[in-house]
Coordinates of C-alpha atoms in Angstrom, one line a residue:
Chain Q
M1237 CA 7.1 -2.7 8.2
S1238 CA 10.6 -2.0 9.0
M1239 CA 11.7 -3.3 5.5
I1240 CA 9.3 -1.7 3.8
R1241 CA 10.4 1.1 4.9
Q1242 CA 14.3 0.5 4.2
D1243 CA 13.1 -0.7 0.5
A1244 CA 11.1 2.7 -0.1
K1245 CA 14.9 4.4 0.6
A1246 CA 16.2 2.9 -2.6
P1247 CA 15.7 3.8 -5.7
G1248 CA 12.4 3.1 -8.1
H1249 CA 11.0 3.1 -4.6
L1250 CA 6.9 2.3 -4.6
A1251 CA 5.3 5.1 -3.2
V1252 CA 2.8 3.2 -3.3
L1253 CA 3.8 1.1 -0.2
H1254 CA 4.4 4.6 1.7
P1255 CA 1.9 5.9 4.7
M1256 CA -0.4 8.2 3.5
R1257 CA 0.9 11.5 5.2
L1258 CA 0.1 14.9 4.3
H1259 CA 3.1 17.0 4.3
A1260 CA 3.8 19.0 7.6
S1261 CA 3.9 22.2 5.9
A1262 CA 1.3 21.9 4.5
L1263 CA -1.0 22.1 6.7
P1264 CA -0.3 25.6 8.3
L1265 CA -0.8 27.0 4.6
A1266 CA -3.8 25.6 4.4
E1267 CA -4.9 26.8 7.7
R1268 CA -4.1 30.2 7.0
M1269 CA -5.7 30.7 3.9
F1270 CA -9.2 29.0 5.4
N1271 CA -9.6 30.7 8.4
L1272 CA -12.6 31.3 10.2
W1273 CA -12.7 35.0 8.7
T1274 CA -12.4 33.7 4.2
F1275 CA -15.2 31.2 5.6
T1276 CA -17.4 34.1 6.8
A1277 CA -16.8 36.5 4.1
L1278 CA -17.3 33.3 1.1
I1279 CA -20.5 32.6 3.3
L1280 CA -21.7 36.2 3.1
A1281 CA -20.7 36.9 0.0
L1282 CA -23.2 33.8 -1.2
A1283 CA -25.3 35.4 1.2
A1284 CA -25.2 38.5 -0.6
F1285 CA -25.5 36.8 -4.4
L1286 CA -28.9 34.8 -3.1
I1287 CA -30.2 37.1 -1.3
A1288 CA -30.0 40.1 -3.8
P1289 CA -33.0 38.7 -6.1
A1290 CA -35.2 39.2 -3.1
F1291 CA -34.7 43.1 -3.3
A1292 CA -34.9 42.9 -6.9
Q1293 CA -38.2 41.6 -6.6
D1294 CA -39.9 44.8 -5.8
A1295 CA -43.4 42.8 -7.7
T1296 CA -44.1 40.3 -4.7
P1297 CA -46.8 41.5 -2.0
D1298 CA -45.3 41.4 1.4
D1299 CA -42.4 44.4 1.2
R1300 CA -40.7 43.1 3.8
S1301 CA -37.3 42.4 3.4
I1302 CA -35.7 39.2 3.2
V1303 CA -32.7 40.7 5.9
A1304 CA -35.6 42.1 8.4
I1305 CA -37.6 38.8 7.9
L1306 CA -34.6 36.8 9.1
L1307 CA -34.2 39.5 12.0
E1308 CA -37.6 39.0 12.9
W1309 CA -38.0 35.2 13.6
T1310 CA -34.1 35.0 15.2
P1311 CA -35.0 35.0 18.6
T1312 CA -37.5 32.4 17.7
L1313 CA -34.7 30.1 16.1
A1314 CA -32.6 30.8 18.7
G1315 CA -34.3 29.3 21.1
G1316 CA -34.9 25.7 18.5
F1317 CA -30.5 26.3 17.6
A1318 CA -30.2 26.3 22.1
F1319 CA -32.3 23.3 22.1
N1320 CA -30.5 21.8 19.7
V1321 CA -27.1 22.6 21.8
L1322 CA -29.1 21.1 25.1
I1323 CA -29.9 17.9 23.3
S1324 CA -26.4 17.6 21.8
I1325 CA -24.3 18.4 25.0
L1326 CA -26.9 15.7 27.2
S1327 CA -26.2 13.2 24.4
M1328 CA -22.2 14.1 24.8
A1329 CA -22.0 13.7 28.8
I1330 CA -24.8 10.3 27.9
G1331 CA -22.4 9.1 25.4
T1332 CA -19.6 10.2 27.0
V1333 CA -19.9 8.5 30.3
L1334 CA -21.6 5.0 29.0
G1335 CA -18.5 5.1 26.4
V1336 CA -15.5 5.3 28.8
I1337 CA -17.5 2.6 30.4
L1338 CA -17.5 0.1 27.5
G1339 CA -14.1 0.7 26.3
V1340 CA -12.8 -0.2 29.8
L1341 CA -14.9 -3.2 29.5
Q1342 CA -13.9 -3.6 26.1
V1343 CA -9.9 -4.4 27.3
S1344 CA -11.3 -6.0 30.8
P1345 CA -9.1 -9.9 31.2
I1346 CA -12.7 -12.3 31.4
S1347 CA -13.2 -12.7 28.3
P1348 CA -17.4 -12.9 28.1
I1349 CA -17.1 -9.6 29.1
R1350 CA -15.0 -8.4 26.6
S1351 CA -16.7 -10.2 24.0
I1352 CA -20.4 -8.9 24.9
A1353 CA -18.6 -4.9 25.4
W1354 CA -17.7 -5.6 21.7
L1355 CA -20.0 -6.8 20.7
I1356 CA -22.7 -3.4 22.0
T1357 CA -19.7 -1.2 20.5
Q1358 CA -20.0 -3.4 16.8
F1359 CA -23.1 -2.8 16.6
F1360 CA -24.0 0.5 17.7
R1361 CA -20.9 2.1 15.5
N1362 CA -22.1 0.9 12.9
S1363 CA -26.0 1.8 13.0
P1364 CA -27.8 5.0 11.2
W1365 CA -28.3 7.4 13.6
L1366 CA -31.4 7.8 12.5
V1367 CA -32.8 4.1 12.6
L1368 CA -31.4 4.2 16.4
L1369 CA -33.4 7.7 16.6
F1370 CA -36.8 6.1 15.6
Y1371 CA -36.1 2.7 17.4
C1372 CA -36.0 5.1 20.7
I1373 CA -38.9 7.1 20.4
L1374 CA -40.5 3.4 19.6
L1375 CA -39.0 1.3 22.6
I1376 CA -38.9 3.7 25.4
P1377 CA -42.3 4.4 27.0
F1378 CA -43.8 7.9 27.1
Q1379 CA -43.7 7.3 30.7
I1380 CA -42.5 5.1 33.4
E1381 CA -44.4 4.5 36.6
I1382 CA -42.4 3.1 39.5
G1383 CA -45.1 2.7 42.2
D1384 CA -46.8 6.4 42.6
T1385 CA -44.2 8.5 40.8
T1386 CA -44.7 8.3 37.2
I1387 CA -41.4 9.2 35.5
P1388 CA -42.2 11.1 32.4
F1389 CA -40.1 10.8 29.1
P1390 CA -41.2 13.4 26.5
G1391 CA -39.7 12.9 22.7
W1392 CA -36.8 15.1 23.7
I1393 CA -35.4 12.9 26.2
K1394 CA -35.3 9.4 23.8
A1395 CA -33.9 11.6 21.5
T1396 CA -31.6 12.7 23.5
I1397 CA -30.8 8.7 24.6
G1398 CA -30.9 7.7 21.0
L1399 CA -28.0 9.8 19.7
S1400 CA -25.9 9.0 23.1
L1401 CA -25.5 6.0 21.9
P1402 CA -23.6 6.3 18.7
V1403 CA -21.7 9.0 20.7
M1404 CA -21.1 5.3 23.1
A1405 CA -20.2 3.6 20.5
Y1406 CA -17.6 5.9 18.9
M1407 CA -16.3 6.7 23.2
S1408 CA -15.4 3.2 23.3
E1409 CA -13.1 2.3 20.4
Y1410 CA -11.3 5.8 21.3
M1411 CA -10.9 4.3 25.0
R1412 CA -9.9 1.0 23.6
G1413 CA -7.2 2.4 21.5
A1414 CA -6.0 4.3 24.5
I1415 CA -6.0 2.7 26.8
L1416 CA -4.2 -0.4 24.2
S1417 CA -1.0 3.0 23.8
I1418 CA -0.1 3.3 26.8
P1419 CA 3.4 1.2 26.9
T1420 CA 2.7 -1.9 29.2
G1421 CA 5.8 -1.2 31.6
Q1422 CA 3.0 1.4 33.1
W1423 CA 1.0 -1.5 34.3
E1424 CA 4.0 -3.5 34.9
S1425 CA 5.3 -0.9 37.2
A1426 CA 2.1 0.1 38.9
E1427 CA 0.9 -4.3 39.7
S1428 CA 5.2 -4.0 40.9
L1429 CA 4.1 -1.2 43.8
G1430 CA 1.0 -3.9 44.9
F1431 CA -1.7 -1.7 43.0
S1432 CA -5.2 -4.2 41.5
R1433 CA -5.8 -3.9 38.1
R1434 CA -8.5 -1.8 38.7
Q1435 CA -6.5 1.1 41.0
I1436 CA -4.3 0.9 37.8
M1437 CA -6.8 1.3 35.6
V1438 CA -8.5 4.3 38.0
N1439 CA -4.9 6.5 38.9
V1440 CA -2.0 5.2 35.9
I1441 CA -5.2 4.0 32.4
L1442 CA -7.4 6.5 32.6
P1443 CA -6.2 9.6 33.2
Q1444 CA -3.1 9.3 30.4
T1445 CA -6.0 8.7 28.2
V1446 CA -7.0 11.9 28.7
K1447 CA -4.8 13.6 26.3
R1448 CA -4.9 10.9 23.6
V1449 CA -8.6 10.8 23.5
L1450 CA -9.6 14.4 23.6
P1451 CA -9.2 15.4 20.2
S1452 CA -11.6 12.9 18.5
W1453 CA -13.7 13.6 21.1
M1454 CA -13.8 17.1 20.6
N1455 CA -14.5 15.8 16.8
L1456 CA -16.8 14.0 17.3
Y1457 CA -18.8 16.7 19.8
A1458 CA -19.1 18.5 16.4
V1459 CA -20.3 15.5 14.0
L1460 CA -23.2 15.5 16.8
T1461 CA -24.1 18.7 17.1
M1462 CA -24.5 18.9 13.5
A1463 CA -26.6 15.7 13.8
T1464 CA -29.2 17.2 15.7
P1465 CA -31.1 18.4 13.3
L1466 CA -32.4 14.5 12.8
V1467 CA -34.1 14.6 15.9
S1468 CA -36.9 17.4 13.8
I1469 CA -38.1 14.3 12.1
I1470 CA -39.4 13.0 14.9
G1471 CA -41.2 16.1 15.6
I1472 CA -38.9 17.9 18.5
S1473 CA -38.8 21.6 18.2
D1474 CA -35.5 22.0 17.6
V1475 CA -33.7 24.6 15.4
M1476 CA -35.1 22.2 11.9
T1477 CA -38.4 22.1 12.6
L1478 CA -38.6 26.3 14.3
T1479 CA -37.3 26.9 10.6
R1480 CA -39.9 24.9 8.4
A1481 CA -42.6 26.8 10.4
A1482 CA -41.3 30.7 10.2
L1483 CA -41.1 29.0 6.7
S1484 CA -44.7 27.4 5.8
A1485 CA -46.2 31.4 7.9
E1486 CA -44.3 33.8 5.7
G1487 CA -45.3 31.8 2.5
R1488 CA -42.5 32.7 0.3
V1489 CA -40.7 30.9 -1.8
D1490 CA -38.1 33.4 -1.8
L1491 CA -36.7 32.8 1.6
L1492 CA -36.4 29.3 1.6
I1493 CA -32.8 29.6 0.7
P1494 CA -31.3 32.6 2.6
M1495 CA -33.3 30.7 6.0
Y1496 CA -31.6 27.6 5.3
L1497 CA -28.1 29.3 4.6
Y1498 CA -29.1 31.7 7.8
I1499 CA -29.5 27.9 10.1
L1500 CA -26.7 26.5 8.2
C1501 CA -24.5 29.5 9.3
W1502 CA -25.2 29.5 13.2
F1503 CA -24.0 25.5 12.4
F1504 CA -20.6 26.8 11.2
I1505 CA -19.9 29.0 13.4
Y1506 CA -20.9 27.0 16.0
C1507 CA -18.9 24.0 14.8
Y1508 CA -16.0 25.3 13.4
P1509 CA -14.1 26.9 16.2
I1510 CA -14.5 23.2 17.3
S1511 CA -12.9 21.2 14.9
A1512 CA -10.1 24.4 14.4
A1513 CA -9.6 23.6 17.9
T1514 CA -9.2 19.5 17.6
R1515 CA -6.6 20.3 14.9
R1516 CA -4.4 22.3 17.4
F1517 CA -4.9 19.6 20.0
E1518 CA -3.4 16.9 17.5
R1519 CA -0.7 19.1 16.1
R1520 CA 0.4 20.0 19.5
F1521 CA 0.3 16.5 20.8
A1522 CA 1.2 15.0 18.1
V1523 CA 4.9 16.6 18.6
N1524 CA 4.6 15.4 22.1
T1525 CA 3.8 12.0 21.8
Chain F
M389 CA 6.3 -22.2 56.8
T390 CA 7.6 -19.1 58.8
W391 CA 11.1 -17.8 57.4
T392 CA 13.5 -16.7 59.9
P393 CA 16.4 -14.2 58.7
D394 CA 19.3 -17.0 58.5
Q395 CA 17.2 -18.1 56.2
P396 CA 17.4 -17.3 52.8
I397 CA 15.6 -13.9 52.1
V398 CA 14.6 -15.2 48.7
S399 CA 15.2 -18.4 47.2
L400 CA 15.3 -20.3 44.1
K401 CA 15.0 -23.5 43.8
D402 CA 14.8 -25.4 40.2
V403 CA 12.9 -22.7 38.4
H404 CA 11.6 -23.7 35.0
K405 CA 10.2 -20.9 32.4
S406 CA 8.8 -21.1 29.3
F407 CA 7.5 -18.7 26.3
G408 CA 5.4 -21.0 24.4
T409 CA 8.4 -23.4 23.2
V410 CA 11.1 -21.3 23.4
E411 CA 12.3 -22.6 27.0
V412 CA 14.2 -19.8 28.7
L413 CA 14.6 -20.9 32.3
R414 CA 16.1 -24.3 32.8
G415 CA 16.1 -24.9 36.5
V416 CA 18.2 -22.4 37.6
S417 CA 18.7 -22.3 41.0
I418 CA 20.0 -19.0 44.0
D419 CA 19.8 -18.2 47.1
V420 CA 19.9 -14.9 48.4
M421 CA 20.3 -14.0 52.2
K422 CA 19.2 -11.2 53.7
G423 CA 21.5 -7.6 53.0
E424 CA 23.1 -9.6 50.5
V425 CA 23.2 -8.5 46.8
I426 CA 23.6 -9.9 44.3
C427 CA 24.7 -9.1 40.2
I428 CA 23.5 -11.4 38.0
I429 CA 25.3 -11.1 34.5
G430 CA 25.1 -13.0 30.9
P431 CA 24.3 -12.5 27.5
S432 CA 21.3 -10.8 26.0
G433 CA 18.3 -13.7 25.7
S434 CA 20.3 -15.6 28.8
G435 CA 17.5 -15.2 30.3
K436 CA 18.5 -12.6 33.3
S437 CA 15.3 -10.4 33.1
T438 CA 13.3 -12.9 33.3
L439 CA 14.2 -14.1 36.0
I440 CA 13.8 -11.3 37.8
R441 CA 10.6 -10.4 36.8
C442 CA 9.5 -14.2 38.2
I443 CA 10.9 -12.9 41.4
N444 CA 7.8 -10.9 42.0
A445 CA 5.7 -12.5 40.0
L446 CA 5.0 -10.5 36.8
N447 CA 6.1 -13.6 35.1
D448 CA 5.1 -16.9 36.1
I449 CA 7.3 -20.2 36.3
Q450 CA 6.1 -23.5 35.2
K451 CA 8.4 -25.5 37.5
G452 CA 10.5 -25.2 40.7
S453 CA 9.9 -22.7 43.5
I454 CA 10.3 -19.1 44.4
T455 CA 9.9 -18.1 47.8
V456 CA 10.3 -15.1 49.4
E457 CA 10.4 -14.4 53.1
G458 CA 9.0 -18.2 53.1
L459 CA 6.0 -17.1 50.9
E460 CA 6.0 -19.4 47.4
V461 CA 5.1 -17.1 44.5
N462 CA 4.7 -19.9 42.3
D463 CA 1.1 -20.4 43.5
A464 CA -2.4 -20.1 42.2
K465 CA -3.5 -18.5 45.0
L466 CA -0.4 -16.5 45.9
D467 CA -1.5 -13.0 48.1
K468 CA 0.4 -10.6 44.9
L469 CA 0.0 -7.3 47.2
A470 CA 1.7 -9.2 50.0
L471 CA 4.6 -10.1 47.6
R472 CA 5.0 -6.9 46.4
K473 CA 5.0 -5.2 49.4
K474 CA 8.4 -7.6 50.6
V475 CA 10.0 -6.4 47.0
G476 CA 10.3 -3.4 45.2
M477 CA 11.5 -3.8 41.0
V478 CA 13.4 -0.9 39.2
F479 CA 12.9 -1.2 35.6
Q480 CA 15.1 -0.3 32.5
Q481 CA 12.6 2.4 30.7
Y482 CA 11.5 3.7 34.9
N483 CA 8.3 3.5 33.5
L484 CA 7.1 6.7 36.2
F485 CA 4.1 7.5 36.0
P486 CA 4.0 10.7 33.3
H487 CA 1.1 12.4 34.3
K488 CA 2.3 12.5 38.4
T489 CA 5.0 14.9 39.7
A490 CA 8.2 13.3 41.1
L491 CA 6.4 14.0 44.7
Q492 CA 3.4 12.1 43.5
N493 CA 4.8 9.3 41.7
V494 CA 6.4 8.8 45.2
M495 CA 4.0 9.4 47.3
M496 CA 1.5 7.5 45.3
A497 CA 1.9 3.6 45.6
P498 CA 1.4 3.8 49.9
I499 CA -1.4 6.0 49.8
K500 CA -3.1 4.2 47.6
V501 CA -2.0 0.9 48.0
L502 CA -1.5 0.6 51.6
R503 CA -4.1 3.4 52.9
Q504 CA -1.7 5.4 54.8
N505 CA -2.1 9.0 56.1
R506 CA -1.1 11.7 53.7
A507 CA 0.6 13.8 55.5
E508 CA 2.7 10.9 56.8
V509 CA 3.3 9.9 53.2
E510 CA 4.2 13.0 52.0
Q511 CA 7.0 13.8 54.7
R512 CA 8.4 10.1 54.0
A513 CA 8.3 10.8 50.1
R514 CA 10.4 14.3 50.9
G515 CA 12.7 12.5 53.3
L516 CA 13.3 9.2 50.3
I517 CA 13.8 12.3 47.1
A518 CA 16.1 13.5 49.2
K519 CA 17.9 10.9 49.5
V520 CA 17.9 10.1 46.1
R521 CA 19.3 13.6 45.6
L522 CA 17.1 15.2 44.2
E523 CA 15.8 17.9 46.3
G524 CA 13.9 20.6 44.3
K525 CA 13.1 18.6 42.1
E526 CA 9.8 17.1 43.5
A527 CA 7.7 19.6 41.9
A528 CA 8.8 18.0 38.5
Y529 CA 6.9 16.3 35.7
P530 CA 9.6 13.0 34.7
G531 CA 9.0 14.4 30.8
E532 CA 11.0 17.6 32.3
L533 CA 13.5 15.4 34.1
S534 CA 17.2 13.5 32.6
G535 CA 17.2 9.5 32.1
G536 CA 19.4 9.1 35.8
Q537 CA 17.1 11.1 37.3
Q538 CA 14.2 9.7 36.4
Q539 CA 15.1 6.2 37.0
R540 CA 16.3 7.7 41.0
V541 CA 12.9 8.9 41.2
A542 CA 11.8 5.4 40.1
I543 CA 13.9 3.8 43.1
A544 CA 12.4 6.1 45.6
R545 CA 9.1 5.4 44.6
S546 CA 9.7 1.7 44.9
L547 CA 11.2 2.3 48.6
A548 CA 8.5 4.2 49.5
M549 CA 7.0 0.6 49.6
N550 CA 9.5 -0.4 52.5
P551 CA 10.8 -3.6 51.0
D552 CA 12.7 -5.6 52.1
V553 CA 14.1 -6.7 48.7
M554 CA 14.9 -4.7 45.9
L555 CA 14.9 -5.9 42.5
F556 CA 16.9 -3.8 39.4
D557 CA 16.3 -4.8 36.0
E558 CA 19.3 -3.1 33.8
V559 CA 18.1 0.0 35.3
T560 CA 21.4 1.9 33.6
A561 CA 21.3 0.6 30.1
A562 CA 19.1 2.8 28.7
L563 CA 21.1 5.9 30.1
D564 CA 23.4 8.2 28.7
P565 CA 27.0 7.3 30.3
E566 CA 27.4 10.3 32.6
T567 CA 24.5 10.1 34.1
V568 CA 24.7 6.2 34.7
K569 CA 27.1 6.9 37.8
E570 CA 23.9 8.8 39.8
V571 CA 22.1 6.1 39.5
L572 CA 25.0 3.3 40.5
T573 CA 26.1 5.7 43.7
T574 CA 21.9 6.0 45.0
I575 CA 22.2 1.6 44.4
K576 CA 25.3 1.5 46.8
D577 CA 24.1 4.0 48.9
L578 CA 21.5 1.7 49.5
A579 CA 23.5 -1.6 49.6
A580 CA 25.3 0.1 51.8
E581 CA 22.1 0.8 53.9
G582 CA 21.5 -3.6 54.3
M583 CA 19.2 -3.3 51.7
T584 CA 19.3 -6.7 49.7
C585 CA 19.4 -5.9 46.1
I586 CA 19.0 -8.0 42.8
L587 CA 20.2 -6.6 40.1
V588 CA 20.9 -7.9 36.8
T589 CA 23.2 -5.1 34.9
H590 CA 25.7 -4.7 32.6
E591 CA 28.2 -2.9 34.3
M592 CA 30.8 -5.0 35.4
G593 CA 32.7 -2.6 36.7
F594 CA 30.2 -2.1 39.2
A595 CA 29.3 -5.6 39.9
R596 CA 32.8 -6.0 41.0
E597 CA 32.0 -3.6 43.5
I598 CA 28.9 -4.0 45.3
A599 CA 28.3 -7.4 44.2
D600 CA 28.9 -10.3 47.7
C601 CA 28.5 -12.4 44.3
V602 CA 28.4 -12.7 40.6
Y603 CA 25.6 -15.3 38.8
F604 CA 26.7 -15.8 35.0
T605 CA 23.4 -16.6 33.5
D606 CA 23.8 -18.4 29.7
R607 CA 20.8 -20.5 27.7
G608 CA 18.5 -20.5 31.0
V609 CA 21.1 -21.8 33.6
I610 CA 23.7 -20.9 35.7
V611 CA 27.0 -21.3 34.4
E612 CA 29.0 -20.1 36.9
S613 CA 28.8 -18.4 40.2
G614 CA 31.4 -16.3 43.0
P615 CA 32.5 -13.7 45.2
P616 CA 32.9 -11.2 42.8
A617 CA 37.3 -11.4 43.0
T618 CA 37.3 -15.7 41.9
F619 CA 34.8 -14.7 39.5
F620 CA 36.2 -11.8 37.2
D621 CA 39.9 -13.6 37.6
K622 CA 39.2 -16.9 38.1
A623 CA 36.5 -17.9 36.1
Q624 CA 36.3 -21.8 35.2
D625 CA 34.1 -22.3 32.6
P626 CA 35.1 -21.3 29.1
R627 CA 31.2 -19.8 28.2
T628 CA 32.1 -17.1 31.4
Q629 CA 35.9 -16.5 30.1
Q630 CA 34.8 -16.0 26.6
F631 CA 32.2 -13.6 27.9
L632 CA 34.2 -11.6 29.9
S633 CA 36.7 -11.2 27.5
Q634 CA 34.2 -9.6 24.9
I635 CA 33.1 -7.6 27.5
L636 CA 35.7 -6.2 30.2

């Protein structure tokens, strides 16, 4: 690797041997050009462009404007969107806890444990989310009876579990990478102080992985949130299901595009700050490490 | 076998260690008495660091025997915690825990490993930080301290476990010249208090001043050893003479 770097400095070097990298100065500029306000303005302009013909069409029997209809449906849709957010937070919580455990098992000194953890991680990391979702719906019974108590498993809980599986797998990989990136000197100095392996992991290594995993973790959450409309396919009353219901109730063709755009804007407004914050974290920590 | 203070506190007998096919130690024997300070010097790659790491079982050995206060280190059933309570170690790269303050670094092992009372540990830790002359830096994170300061926190952290033997693995090699002295002063204070110290070092002047015995290693064996006055001025072996002429 170092040889390649040195060769690259010589005249007539091969540019392809350089690691691909954005210019450090390019990112802040792009950031300034494509900030939240520019994006919002662009989307509003697009929305106005799409909605405008609707105002011109005075032939429709329903004389309510599209904006009025959207506002009318907003409380219902907001309830659905809140459900998406709830599912995303719960899946993230379950997936994170399981993923941290699985990631720690991936670096276990006991080889069979390491292999099993690796296999589980790879299996769920390379499965389509929708298929996992279907599997959970089919495999988990709608209720479990333990003695006299019956624990119900409504669809949305099954869906939450289904979405938490890929989160777990990605988290497991992030954790493995972060643990392995901690210098071995940390292990050795803790070992020489008498810490057991488990104590080193809990007190020394895991706290140091937080900073390293945080940007990927936030990014994963944004991706997960954007994937939550998948649950509408299995009949859960999320924002997508309710949007379709609203559209069929209104029965207006000109409403299709504005309403879906409206929902897209919600996701954008919820997810964009997360990914923007992620980039800020990444840049800040890149300097430190 | 019970250990008595008239026996060597650390004893290495015919220690052999290989990494794969590379033989790093080829029969090393050293005896260290309680309160002694010994310095191990020699060219890079001669096995100095490996030797010192074997003493607290960070590296295992293939052949021979290492005992610390009568405890056999080369034993599959070794109680590592018992060994590490006796032996403290300081590293070239300090290896402080970056997410903890200086005080927390010193307090962590006694609380988590020895399960001692937090208030007592804190009092002792503050005393140790004062001892390494870092009063006022208790709340600083390692990243806010200079190399020399970090290294002194690392020494305090080891001392918090009340070891009987301290191992120093090239502890000044990564430091700026102006901070080397403060770390050496700390070690000198320790030695003066009667702590048994085993140092791997490149600081010849320091070795001459502090050591009771100097060992010269080359290619995995001890070529020559003796009290510093004899060792530095009347070296017998040509390899020692050559090494000293290059470095002094």
